XYZ file of N, CA, C and O in Angstrom:
840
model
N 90.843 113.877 88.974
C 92.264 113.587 88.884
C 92.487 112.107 89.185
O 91.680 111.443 89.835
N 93.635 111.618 88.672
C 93.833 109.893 88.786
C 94.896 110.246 90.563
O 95.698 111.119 90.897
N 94.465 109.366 91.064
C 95.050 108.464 92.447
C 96.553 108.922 92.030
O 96.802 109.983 92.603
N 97.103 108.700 91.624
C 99.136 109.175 90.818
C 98.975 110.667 91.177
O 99.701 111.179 92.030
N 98.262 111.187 90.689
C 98.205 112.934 90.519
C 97.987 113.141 91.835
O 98.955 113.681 92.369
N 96.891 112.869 92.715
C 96.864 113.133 94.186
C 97.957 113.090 94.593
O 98.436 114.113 95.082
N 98.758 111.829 94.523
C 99.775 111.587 95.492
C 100.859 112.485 95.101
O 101.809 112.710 95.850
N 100.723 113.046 93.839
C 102.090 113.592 93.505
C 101.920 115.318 94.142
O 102.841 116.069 94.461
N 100.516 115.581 94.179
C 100.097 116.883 94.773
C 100.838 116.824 96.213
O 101.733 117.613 96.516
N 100.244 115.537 97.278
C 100.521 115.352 98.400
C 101.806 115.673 98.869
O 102.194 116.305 99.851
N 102.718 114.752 97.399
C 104.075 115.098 97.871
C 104.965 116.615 97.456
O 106.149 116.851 97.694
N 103.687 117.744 96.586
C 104.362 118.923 96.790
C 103.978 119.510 97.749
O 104.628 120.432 98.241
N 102.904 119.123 98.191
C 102.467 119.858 99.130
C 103.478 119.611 100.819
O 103.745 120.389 101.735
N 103.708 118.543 100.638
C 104.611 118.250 102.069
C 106.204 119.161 101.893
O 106.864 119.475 102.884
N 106.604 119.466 100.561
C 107.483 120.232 100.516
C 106.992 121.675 100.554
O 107.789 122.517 100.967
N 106.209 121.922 100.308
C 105.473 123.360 100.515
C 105.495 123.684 101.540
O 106.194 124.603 101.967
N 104.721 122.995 102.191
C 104.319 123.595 103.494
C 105.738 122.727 104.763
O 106.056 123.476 105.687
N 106.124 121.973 104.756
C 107.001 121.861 105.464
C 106.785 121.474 106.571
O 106.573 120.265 106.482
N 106.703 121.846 107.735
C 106.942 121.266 109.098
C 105.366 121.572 109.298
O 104.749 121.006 110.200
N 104.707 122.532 108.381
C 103.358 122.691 108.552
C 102.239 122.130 108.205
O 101.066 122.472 108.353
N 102.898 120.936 107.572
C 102.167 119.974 106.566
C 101.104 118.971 107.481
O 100.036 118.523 107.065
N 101.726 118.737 108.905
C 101.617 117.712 109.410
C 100.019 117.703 110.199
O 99.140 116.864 110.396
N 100.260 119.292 110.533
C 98.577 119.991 110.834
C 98.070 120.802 110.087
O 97.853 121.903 110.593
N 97.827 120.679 109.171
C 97.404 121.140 107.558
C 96.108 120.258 107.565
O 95.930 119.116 107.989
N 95.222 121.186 106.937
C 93.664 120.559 107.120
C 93.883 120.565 105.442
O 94.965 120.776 104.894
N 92.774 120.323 104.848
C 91.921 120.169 103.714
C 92.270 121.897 102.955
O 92.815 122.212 101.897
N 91.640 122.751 104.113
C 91.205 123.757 104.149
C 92.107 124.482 103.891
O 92.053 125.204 102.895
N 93.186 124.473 104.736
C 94.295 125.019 104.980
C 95.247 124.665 103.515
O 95.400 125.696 102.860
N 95.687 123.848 103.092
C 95.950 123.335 101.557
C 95.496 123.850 100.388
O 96.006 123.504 99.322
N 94.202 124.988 100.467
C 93.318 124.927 99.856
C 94.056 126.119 99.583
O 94.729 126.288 98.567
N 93.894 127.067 100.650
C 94.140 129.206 100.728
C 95.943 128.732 100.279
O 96.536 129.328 99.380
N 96.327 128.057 100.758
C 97.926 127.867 100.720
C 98.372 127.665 99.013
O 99.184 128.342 98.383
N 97.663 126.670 98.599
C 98.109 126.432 97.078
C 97.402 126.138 96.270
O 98.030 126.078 95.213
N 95.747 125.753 96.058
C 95.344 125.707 95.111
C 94.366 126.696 95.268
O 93.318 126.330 94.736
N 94.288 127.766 95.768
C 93.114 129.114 95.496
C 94.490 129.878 94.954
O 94.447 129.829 93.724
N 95.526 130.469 95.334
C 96.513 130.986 94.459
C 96.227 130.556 92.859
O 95.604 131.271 92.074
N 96.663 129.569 92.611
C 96.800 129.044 91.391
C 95.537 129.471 90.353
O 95.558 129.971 89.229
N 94.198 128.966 91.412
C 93.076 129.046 90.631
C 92.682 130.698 90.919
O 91.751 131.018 90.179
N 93.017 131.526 91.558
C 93.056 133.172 91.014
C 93.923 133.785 89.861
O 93.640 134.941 89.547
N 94.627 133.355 89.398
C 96.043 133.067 89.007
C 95.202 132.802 86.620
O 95.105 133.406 85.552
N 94.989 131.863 87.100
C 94.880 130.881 86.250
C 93.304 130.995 86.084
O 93.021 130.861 84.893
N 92.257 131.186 86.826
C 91.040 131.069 85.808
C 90.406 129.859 86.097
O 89.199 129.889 85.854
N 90.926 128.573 86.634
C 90.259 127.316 86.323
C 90.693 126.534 87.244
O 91.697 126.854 87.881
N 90.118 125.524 87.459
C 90.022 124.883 88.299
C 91.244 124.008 88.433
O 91.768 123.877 87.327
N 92.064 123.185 89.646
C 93.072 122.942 89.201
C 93.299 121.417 88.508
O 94.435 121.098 88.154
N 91.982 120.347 88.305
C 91.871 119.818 87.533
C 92.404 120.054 86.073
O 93.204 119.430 85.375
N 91.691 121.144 85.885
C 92.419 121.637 84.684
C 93.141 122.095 84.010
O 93.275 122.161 82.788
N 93.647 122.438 84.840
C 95.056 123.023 84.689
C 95.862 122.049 84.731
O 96.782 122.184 83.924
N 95.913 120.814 85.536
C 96.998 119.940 85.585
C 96.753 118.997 84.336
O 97.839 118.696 83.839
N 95.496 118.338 83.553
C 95.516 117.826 82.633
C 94.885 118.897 81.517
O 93.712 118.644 81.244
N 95.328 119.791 80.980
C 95.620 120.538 79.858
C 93.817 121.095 79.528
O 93.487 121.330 78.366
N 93.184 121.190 80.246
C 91.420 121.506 80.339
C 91.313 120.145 79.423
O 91.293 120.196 78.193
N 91.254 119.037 80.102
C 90.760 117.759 79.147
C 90.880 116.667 80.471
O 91.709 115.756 80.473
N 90.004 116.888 81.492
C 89.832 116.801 83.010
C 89.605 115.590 82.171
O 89.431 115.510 80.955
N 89.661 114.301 83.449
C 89.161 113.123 83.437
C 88.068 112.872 84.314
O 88.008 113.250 85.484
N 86.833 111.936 83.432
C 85.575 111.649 84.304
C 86.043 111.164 85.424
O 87.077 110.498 85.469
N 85.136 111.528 86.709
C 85.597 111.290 88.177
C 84.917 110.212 88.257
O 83.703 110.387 88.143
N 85.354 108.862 88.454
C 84.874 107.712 88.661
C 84.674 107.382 90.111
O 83.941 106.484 90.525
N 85.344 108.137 90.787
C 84.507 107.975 92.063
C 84.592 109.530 92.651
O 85.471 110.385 92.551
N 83.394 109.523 93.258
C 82.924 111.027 93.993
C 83.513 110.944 95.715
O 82.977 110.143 96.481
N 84.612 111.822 96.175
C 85.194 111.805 97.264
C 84.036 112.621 97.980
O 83.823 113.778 97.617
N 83.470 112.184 98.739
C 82.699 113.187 100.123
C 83.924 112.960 101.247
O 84.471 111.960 101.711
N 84.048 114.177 101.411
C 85.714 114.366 102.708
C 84.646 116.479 103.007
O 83.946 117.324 102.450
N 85.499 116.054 104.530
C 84.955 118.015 105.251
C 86.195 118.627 104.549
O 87.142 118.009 104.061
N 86.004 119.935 104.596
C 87.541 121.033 104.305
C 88.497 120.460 105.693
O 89.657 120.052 105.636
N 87.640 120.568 106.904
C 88.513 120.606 108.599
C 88.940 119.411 108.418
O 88.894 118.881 109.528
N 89.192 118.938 107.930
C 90.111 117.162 108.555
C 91.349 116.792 107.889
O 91.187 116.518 106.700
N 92.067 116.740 108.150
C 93.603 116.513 108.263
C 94.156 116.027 106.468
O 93.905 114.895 106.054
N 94.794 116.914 105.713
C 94.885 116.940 104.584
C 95.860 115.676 104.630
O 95.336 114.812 103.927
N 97.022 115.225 105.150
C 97.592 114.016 104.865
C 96.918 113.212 105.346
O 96.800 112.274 104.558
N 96.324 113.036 106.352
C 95.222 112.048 107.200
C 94.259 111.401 105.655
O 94.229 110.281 105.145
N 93.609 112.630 105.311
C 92.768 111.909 104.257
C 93.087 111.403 102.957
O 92.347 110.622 102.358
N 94.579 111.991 102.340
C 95.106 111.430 101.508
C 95.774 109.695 101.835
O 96.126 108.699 101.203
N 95.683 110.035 102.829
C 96.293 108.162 103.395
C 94.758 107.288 103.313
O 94.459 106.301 102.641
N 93.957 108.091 104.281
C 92.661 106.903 103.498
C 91.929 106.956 102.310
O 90.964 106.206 102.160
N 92.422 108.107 101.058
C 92.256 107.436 99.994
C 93.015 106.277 99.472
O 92.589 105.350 98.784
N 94.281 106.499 99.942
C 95.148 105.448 98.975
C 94.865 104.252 99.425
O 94.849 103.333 98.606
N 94.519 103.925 101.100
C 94.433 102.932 101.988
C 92.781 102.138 101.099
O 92.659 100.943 100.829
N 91.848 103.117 100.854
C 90.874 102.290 100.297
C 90.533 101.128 98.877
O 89.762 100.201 98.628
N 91.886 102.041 98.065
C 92.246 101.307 96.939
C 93.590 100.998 96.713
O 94.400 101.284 95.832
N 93.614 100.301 97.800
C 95.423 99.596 97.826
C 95.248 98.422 97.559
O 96.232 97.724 97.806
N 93.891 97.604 96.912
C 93.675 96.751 96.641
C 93.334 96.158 95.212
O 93.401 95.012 94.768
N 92.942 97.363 94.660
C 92.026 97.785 93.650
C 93.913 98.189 92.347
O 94.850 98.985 92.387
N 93.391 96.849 91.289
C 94.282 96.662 90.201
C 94.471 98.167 89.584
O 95.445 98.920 89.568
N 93.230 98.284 89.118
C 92.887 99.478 88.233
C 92.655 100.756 89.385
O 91.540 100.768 89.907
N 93.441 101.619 89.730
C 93.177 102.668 90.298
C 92.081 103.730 89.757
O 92.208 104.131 88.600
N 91.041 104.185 90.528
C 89.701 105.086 89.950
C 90.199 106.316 89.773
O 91.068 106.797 90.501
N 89.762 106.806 88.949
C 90.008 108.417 88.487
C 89.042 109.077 89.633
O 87.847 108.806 89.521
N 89.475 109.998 90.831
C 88.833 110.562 91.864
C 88.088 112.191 91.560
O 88.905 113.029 91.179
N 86.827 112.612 91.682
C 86.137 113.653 91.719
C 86.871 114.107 93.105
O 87.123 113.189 93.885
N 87.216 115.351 93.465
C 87.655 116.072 94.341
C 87.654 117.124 94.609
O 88.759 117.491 94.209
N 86.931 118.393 95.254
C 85.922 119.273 95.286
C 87.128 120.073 95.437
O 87.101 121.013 94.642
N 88.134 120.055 96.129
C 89.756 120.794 96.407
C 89.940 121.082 94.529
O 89.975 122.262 94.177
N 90.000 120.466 93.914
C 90.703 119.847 92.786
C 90.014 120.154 91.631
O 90.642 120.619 90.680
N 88.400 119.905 91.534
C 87.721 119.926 90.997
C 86.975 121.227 90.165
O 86.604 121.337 88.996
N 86.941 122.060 91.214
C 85.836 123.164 91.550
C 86.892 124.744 91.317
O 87.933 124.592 90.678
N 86.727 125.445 91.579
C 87.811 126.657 90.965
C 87.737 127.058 92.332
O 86.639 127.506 92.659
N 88.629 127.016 93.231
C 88.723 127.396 94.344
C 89.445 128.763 94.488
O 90.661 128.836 94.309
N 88.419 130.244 94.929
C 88.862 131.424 94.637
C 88.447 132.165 95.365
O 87.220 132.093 95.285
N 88.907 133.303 96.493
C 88.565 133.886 97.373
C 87.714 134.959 97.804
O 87.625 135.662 98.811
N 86.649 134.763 95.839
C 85.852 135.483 95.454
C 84.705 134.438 95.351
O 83.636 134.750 94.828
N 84.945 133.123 95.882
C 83.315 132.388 95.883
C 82.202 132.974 96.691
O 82.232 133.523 97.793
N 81.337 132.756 95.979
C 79.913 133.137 96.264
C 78.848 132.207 96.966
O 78.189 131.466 96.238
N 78.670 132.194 98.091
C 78.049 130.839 98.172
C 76.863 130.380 97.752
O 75.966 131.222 97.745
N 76.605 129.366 97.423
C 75.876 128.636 96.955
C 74.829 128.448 97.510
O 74.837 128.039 98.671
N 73.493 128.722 96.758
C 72.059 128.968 97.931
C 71.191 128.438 96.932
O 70.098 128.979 96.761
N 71.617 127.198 96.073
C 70.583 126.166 94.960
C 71.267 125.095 95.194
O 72.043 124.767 94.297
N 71.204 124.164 96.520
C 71.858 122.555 96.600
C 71.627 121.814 95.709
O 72.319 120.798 95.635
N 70.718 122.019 94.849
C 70.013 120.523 94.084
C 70.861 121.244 92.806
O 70.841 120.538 91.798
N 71.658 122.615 92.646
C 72.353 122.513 91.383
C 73.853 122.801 92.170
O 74.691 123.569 91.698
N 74.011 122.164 93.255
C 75.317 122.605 93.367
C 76.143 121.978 92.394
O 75.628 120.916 92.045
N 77.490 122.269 91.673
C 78.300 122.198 90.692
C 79.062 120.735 90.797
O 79.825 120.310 89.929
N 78.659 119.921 92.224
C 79.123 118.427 92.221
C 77.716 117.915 91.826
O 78.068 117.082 90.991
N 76.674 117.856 91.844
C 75.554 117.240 91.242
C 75.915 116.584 90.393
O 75.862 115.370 90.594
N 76.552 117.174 88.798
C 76.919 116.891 87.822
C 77.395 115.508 87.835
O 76.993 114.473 87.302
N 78.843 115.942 88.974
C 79.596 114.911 89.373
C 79.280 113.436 89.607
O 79.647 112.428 89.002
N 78.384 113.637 90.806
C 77.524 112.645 91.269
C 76.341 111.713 90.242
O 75.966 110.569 90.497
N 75.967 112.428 89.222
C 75.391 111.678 88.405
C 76.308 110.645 87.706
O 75.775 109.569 87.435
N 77.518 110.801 87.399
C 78.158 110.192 86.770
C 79.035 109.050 87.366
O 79.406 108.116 86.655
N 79.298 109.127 88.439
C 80.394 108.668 89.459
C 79.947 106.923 89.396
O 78.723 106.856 89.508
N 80.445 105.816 89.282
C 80.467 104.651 89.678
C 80.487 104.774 90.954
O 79.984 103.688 91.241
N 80.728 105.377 92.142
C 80.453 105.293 93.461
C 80.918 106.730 94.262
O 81.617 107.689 93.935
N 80.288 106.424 95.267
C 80.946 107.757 96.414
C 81.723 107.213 97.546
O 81.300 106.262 98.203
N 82.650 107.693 97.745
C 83.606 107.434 98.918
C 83.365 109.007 99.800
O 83.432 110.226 99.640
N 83.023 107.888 100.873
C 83.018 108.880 102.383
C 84.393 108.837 103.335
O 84.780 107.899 104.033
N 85.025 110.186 103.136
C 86.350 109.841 104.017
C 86.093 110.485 105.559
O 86.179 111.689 105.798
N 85.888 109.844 106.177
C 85.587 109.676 107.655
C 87.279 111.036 108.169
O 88.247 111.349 107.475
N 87.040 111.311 109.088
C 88.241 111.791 109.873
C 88.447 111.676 111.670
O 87.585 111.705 112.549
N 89.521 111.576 111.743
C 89.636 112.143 113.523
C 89.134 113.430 113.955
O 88.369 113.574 114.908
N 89.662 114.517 113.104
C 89.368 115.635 113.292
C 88.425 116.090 113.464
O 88.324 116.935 114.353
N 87.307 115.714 112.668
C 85.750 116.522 112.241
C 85.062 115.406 111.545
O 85.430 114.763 110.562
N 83.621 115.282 112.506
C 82.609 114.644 112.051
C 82.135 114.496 111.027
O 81.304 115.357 110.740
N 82.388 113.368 109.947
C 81.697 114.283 109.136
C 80.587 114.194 108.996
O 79.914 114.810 108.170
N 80.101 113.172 110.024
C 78.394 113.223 109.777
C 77.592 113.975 110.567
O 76.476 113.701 111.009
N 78.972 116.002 110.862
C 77.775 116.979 111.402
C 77.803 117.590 110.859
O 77.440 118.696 111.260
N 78.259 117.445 109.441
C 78.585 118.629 108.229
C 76.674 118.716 107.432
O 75.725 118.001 107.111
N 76.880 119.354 107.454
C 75.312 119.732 106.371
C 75.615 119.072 105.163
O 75.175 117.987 104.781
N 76.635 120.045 104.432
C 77.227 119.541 102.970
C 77.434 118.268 102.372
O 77.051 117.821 101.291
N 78.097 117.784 103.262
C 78.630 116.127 103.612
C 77.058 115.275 103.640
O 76.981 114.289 102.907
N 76.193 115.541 104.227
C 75.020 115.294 104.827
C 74.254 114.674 103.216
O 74.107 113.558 102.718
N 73.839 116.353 102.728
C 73.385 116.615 101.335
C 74.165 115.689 99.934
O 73.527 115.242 98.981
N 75.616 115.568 100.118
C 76.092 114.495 98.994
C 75.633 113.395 99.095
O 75.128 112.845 98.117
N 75.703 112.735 100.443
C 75.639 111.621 100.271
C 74.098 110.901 99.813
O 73.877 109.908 99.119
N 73.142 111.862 100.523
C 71.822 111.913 100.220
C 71.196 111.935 99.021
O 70.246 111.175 98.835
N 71.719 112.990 97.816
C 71.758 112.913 96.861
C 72.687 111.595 96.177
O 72.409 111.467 94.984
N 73.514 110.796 96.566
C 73.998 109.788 95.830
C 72.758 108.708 96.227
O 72.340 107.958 95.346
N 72.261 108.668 97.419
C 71.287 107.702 97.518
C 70.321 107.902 96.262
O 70.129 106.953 95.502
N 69.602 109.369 96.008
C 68.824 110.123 95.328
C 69.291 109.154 93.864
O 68.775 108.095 93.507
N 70.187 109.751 93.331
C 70.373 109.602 92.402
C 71.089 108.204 91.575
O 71.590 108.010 90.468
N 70.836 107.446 92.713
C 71.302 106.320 92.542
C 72.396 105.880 92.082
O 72.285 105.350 90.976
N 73.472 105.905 92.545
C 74.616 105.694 92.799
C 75.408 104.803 94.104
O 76.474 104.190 94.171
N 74.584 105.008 94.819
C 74.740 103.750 96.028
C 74.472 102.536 95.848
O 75.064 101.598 96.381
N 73.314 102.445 94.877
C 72.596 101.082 94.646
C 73.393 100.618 93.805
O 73.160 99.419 93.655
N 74.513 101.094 92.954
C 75.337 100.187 92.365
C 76.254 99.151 92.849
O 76.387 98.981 94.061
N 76.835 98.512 92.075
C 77.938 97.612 93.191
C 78.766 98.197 93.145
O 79.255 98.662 92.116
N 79.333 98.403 94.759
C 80.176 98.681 95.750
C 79.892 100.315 95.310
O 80.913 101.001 95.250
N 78.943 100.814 95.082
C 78.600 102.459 95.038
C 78.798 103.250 96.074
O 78.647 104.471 96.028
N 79.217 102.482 97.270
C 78.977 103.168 98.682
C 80.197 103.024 98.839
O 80.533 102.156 98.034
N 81.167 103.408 99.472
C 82.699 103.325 100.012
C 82.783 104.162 101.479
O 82.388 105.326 101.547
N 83.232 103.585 102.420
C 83.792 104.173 102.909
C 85.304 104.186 103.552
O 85.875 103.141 103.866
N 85.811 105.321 103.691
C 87.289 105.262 104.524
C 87.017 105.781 105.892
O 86.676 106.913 106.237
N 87.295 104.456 106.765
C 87.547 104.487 108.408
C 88.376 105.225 108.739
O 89.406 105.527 108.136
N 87.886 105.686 110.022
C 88.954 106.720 110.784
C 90.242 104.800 111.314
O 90.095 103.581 111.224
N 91.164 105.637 111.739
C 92.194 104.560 112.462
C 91.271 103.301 113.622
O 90.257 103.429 114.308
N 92.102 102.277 113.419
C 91.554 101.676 114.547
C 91.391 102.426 116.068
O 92.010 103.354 116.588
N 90.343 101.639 116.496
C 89.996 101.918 118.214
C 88.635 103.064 117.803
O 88.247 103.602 118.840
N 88.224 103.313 117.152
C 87.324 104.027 116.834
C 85.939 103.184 116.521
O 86.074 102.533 115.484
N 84.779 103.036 117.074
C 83.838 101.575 117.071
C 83.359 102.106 115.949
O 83.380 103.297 115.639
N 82.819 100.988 115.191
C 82.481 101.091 113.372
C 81.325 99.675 113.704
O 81.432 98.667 114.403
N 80.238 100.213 112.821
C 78.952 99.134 112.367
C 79.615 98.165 111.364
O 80.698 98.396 110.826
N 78.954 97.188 111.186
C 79.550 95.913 109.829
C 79.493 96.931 108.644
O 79.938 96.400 107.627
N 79.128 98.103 108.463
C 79.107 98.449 106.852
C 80.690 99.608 106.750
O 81.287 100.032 105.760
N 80.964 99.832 108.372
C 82.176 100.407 107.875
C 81.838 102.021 108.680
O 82.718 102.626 109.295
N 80.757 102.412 108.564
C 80.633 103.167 109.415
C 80.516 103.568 110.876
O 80.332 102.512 111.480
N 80.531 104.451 111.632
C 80.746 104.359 112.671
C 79.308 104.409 113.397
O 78.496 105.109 112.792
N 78.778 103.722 114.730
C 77.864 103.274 114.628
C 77.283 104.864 115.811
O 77.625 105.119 116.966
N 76.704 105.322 115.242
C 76.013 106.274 115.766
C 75.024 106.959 114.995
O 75.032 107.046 113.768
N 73.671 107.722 116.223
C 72.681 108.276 115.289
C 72.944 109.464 114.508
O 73.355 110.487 115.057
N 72.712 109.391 113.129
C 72.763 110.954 112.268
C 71.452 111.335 112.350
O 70.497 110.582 112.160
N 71.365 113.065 112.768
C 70.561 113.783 112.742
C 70.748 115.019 112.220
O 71.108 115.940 112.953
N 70.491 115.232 110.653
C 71.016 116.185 109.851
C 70.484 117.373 110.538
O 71.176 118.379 110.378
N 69.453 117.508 111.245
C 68.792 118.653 111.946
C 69.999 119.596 113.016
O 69.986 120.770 113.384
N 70.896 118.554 113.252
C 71.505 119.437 113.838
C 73.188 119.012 113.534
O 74.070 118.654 114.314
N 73.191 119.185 112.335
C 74.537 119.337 111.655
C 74.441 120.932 111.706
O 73.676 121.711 112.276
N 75.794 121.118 110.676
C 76.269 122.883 111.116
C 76.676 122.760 109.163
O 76.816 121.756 108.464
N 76.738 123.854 108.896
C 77.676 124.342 107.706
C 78.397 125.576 107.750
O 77.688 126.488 108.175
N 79.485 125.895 107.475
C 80.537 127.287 107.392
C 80.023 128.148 107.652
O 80.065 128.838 108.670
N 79.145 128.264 106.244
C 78.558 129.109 105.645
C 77.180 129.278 106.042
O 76.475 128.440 105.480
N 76.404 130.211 106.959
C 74.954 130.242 107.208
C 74.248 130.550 106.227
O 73.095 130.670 106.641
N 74.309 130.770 105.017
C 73.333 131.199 103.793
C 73.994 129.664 103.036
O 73.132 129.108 102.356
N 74.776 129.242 103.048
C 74.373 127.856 102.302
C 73.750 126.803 103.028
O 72.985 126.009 102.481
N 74.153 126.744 104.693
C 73.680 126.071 105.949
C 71.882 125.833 106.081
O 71.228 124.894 106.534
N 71.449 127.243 105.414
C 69.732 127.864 105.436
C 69.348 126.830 104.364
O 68.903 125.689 104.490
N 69.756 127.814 102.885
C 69.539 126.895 101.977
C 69.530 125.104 101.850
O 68.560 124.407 101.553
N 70.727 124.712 102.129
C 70.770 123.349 102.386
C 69.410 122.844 103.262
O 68.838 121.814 102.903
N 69.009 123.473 104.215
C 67.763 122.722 105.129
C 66.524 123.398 104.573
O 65.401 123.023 104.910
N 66.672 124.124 103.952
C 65.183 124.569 103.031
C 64.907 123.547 101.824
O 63.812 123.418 101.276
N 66.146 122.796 101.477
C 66.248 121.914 100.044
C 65.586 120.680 100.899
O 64.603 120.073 100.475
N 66.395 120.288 102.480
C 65.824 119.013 102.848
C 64.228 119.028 103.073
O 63.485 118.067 102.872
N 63.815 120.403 103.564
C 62.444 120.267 104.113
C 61.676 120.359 102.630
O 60.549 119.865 102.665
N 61.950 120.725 101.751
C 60.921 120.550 100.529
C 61.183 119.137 99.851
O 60.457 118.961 98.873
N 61.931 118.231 100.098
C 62.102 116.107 99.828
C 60.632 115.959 100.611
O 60.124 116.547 101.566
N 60.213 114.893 99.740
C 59.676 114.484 100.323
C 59.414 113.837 101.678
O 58.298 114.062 102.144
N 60.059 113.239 102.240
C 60.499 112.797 103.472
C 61.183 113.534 104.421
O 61.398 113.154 105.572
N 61.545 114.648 103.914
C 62.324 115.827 104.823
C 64.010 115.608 105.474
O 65.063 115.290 104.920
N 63.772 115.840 106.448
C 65.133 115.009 107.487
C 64.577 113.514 107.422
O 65.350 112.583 107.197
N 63.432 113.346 107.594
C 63.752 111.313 108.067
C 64.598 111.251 106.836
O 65.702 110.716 106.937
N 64.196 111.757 105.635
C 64.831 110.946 104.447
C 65.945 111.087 104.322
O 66.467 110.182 103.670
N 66.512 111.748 104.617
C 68.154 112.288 104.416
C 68.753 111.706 105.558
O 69.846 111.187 105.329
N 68.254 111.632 106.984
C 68.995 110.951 107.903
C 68.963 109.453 107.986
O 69.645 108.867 108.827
């Protein structure tokens, strides 16, 4: 979806949900209005909003479900409030057919953003207050695979969105602490398994991914 379409979601969604908007996760946005739609409808809500004639995701959003659904819509816009040409955003909310009949996913190396990620001019990591996201498994596995697949090595392939000031951050933008995918968590314990059965058969295992 284009950066316009987010924001215009954002702003039904703040009338939707109402006074509830304000502690509204990712997640919570998700069961509320776009898994309706996409039980409803069949498809994902990409597609549905541009007529099944989705636009390539020029940049790949890595964001958790748990972290603050207006929170992270502010540091998308905040990252390209600079940027003439606004990027057409990959968005896994948006993207993916979100339906209360998913199955989870126990083949990481074909999960259904792979695709995504091959194509993407870059990945944006949206950091949160709420939830780490560097103890997410999932989160862990995208970004790893963008290294993989080379997409980082492009220019400016790497993005990230900072949590608020007062929060200590390294010169690249991230926050300066050790990742140890070994003891990240995922939702889901059969995608959580899978996911660390995919890292231990890389060559490099966890060093490589962390």
């Amino acid at each position: 979806i284009s950066l316009e379409q987010l924001n215009d979601f954002d702003r039904h969604a703040r009338d939707a949900l109402g006074e509830g908007y304000l502690a509204a996760t990712v997640r919570d946005v998700r069961s509320a209005m776009v898994q309706p739609m996409c039980d409803v409808d069949g498809r994902c809500f990409a597609r549905s909003l541009n007529d099944d004639k989705p636009c390539v995701g020029q940049v790949f959003v890595c964001h958790c479900w748990d972290q603050n659904f207006g929170e992270f819509v502010d540091a998308v816009n905040h990252t390209f409030r600079h940027w003439a040409r606004k990027p057409n955003l990959w968005i896994a909310l948006f993207a993916l057919v979100q339906t209360r009949r998913r199955l989870p996913c126990t083949r990481p190396l074909d999960a259904p953003f792979v695709a995504a990620l091959r194509v993407a001019n870059a990945i944006l990591v949206v950091e949160g207050t709420k939830v780490d996201i560097y103890s997410r498994l999932w989160m862990l596995w995208e970004m790893y695979l963008a290294f993989k697949l080379g997409t980082t090595d492009r220019k400016g392939g790497f993005l990230v969105a900072a949590p608020p000031a007062g929060v200590e951050q390294s010169r690249d933008g991230t926050r300066m602490r050790d990742i140890d995918t070994r003891h990240a968590s995922a939702t889901d314990p059969d995608e959580g398994l899978a996911i660390r059965q995919a890292i231990e058969a890389e060559e490099r295992g966890y060093a490589g991914v962390n």
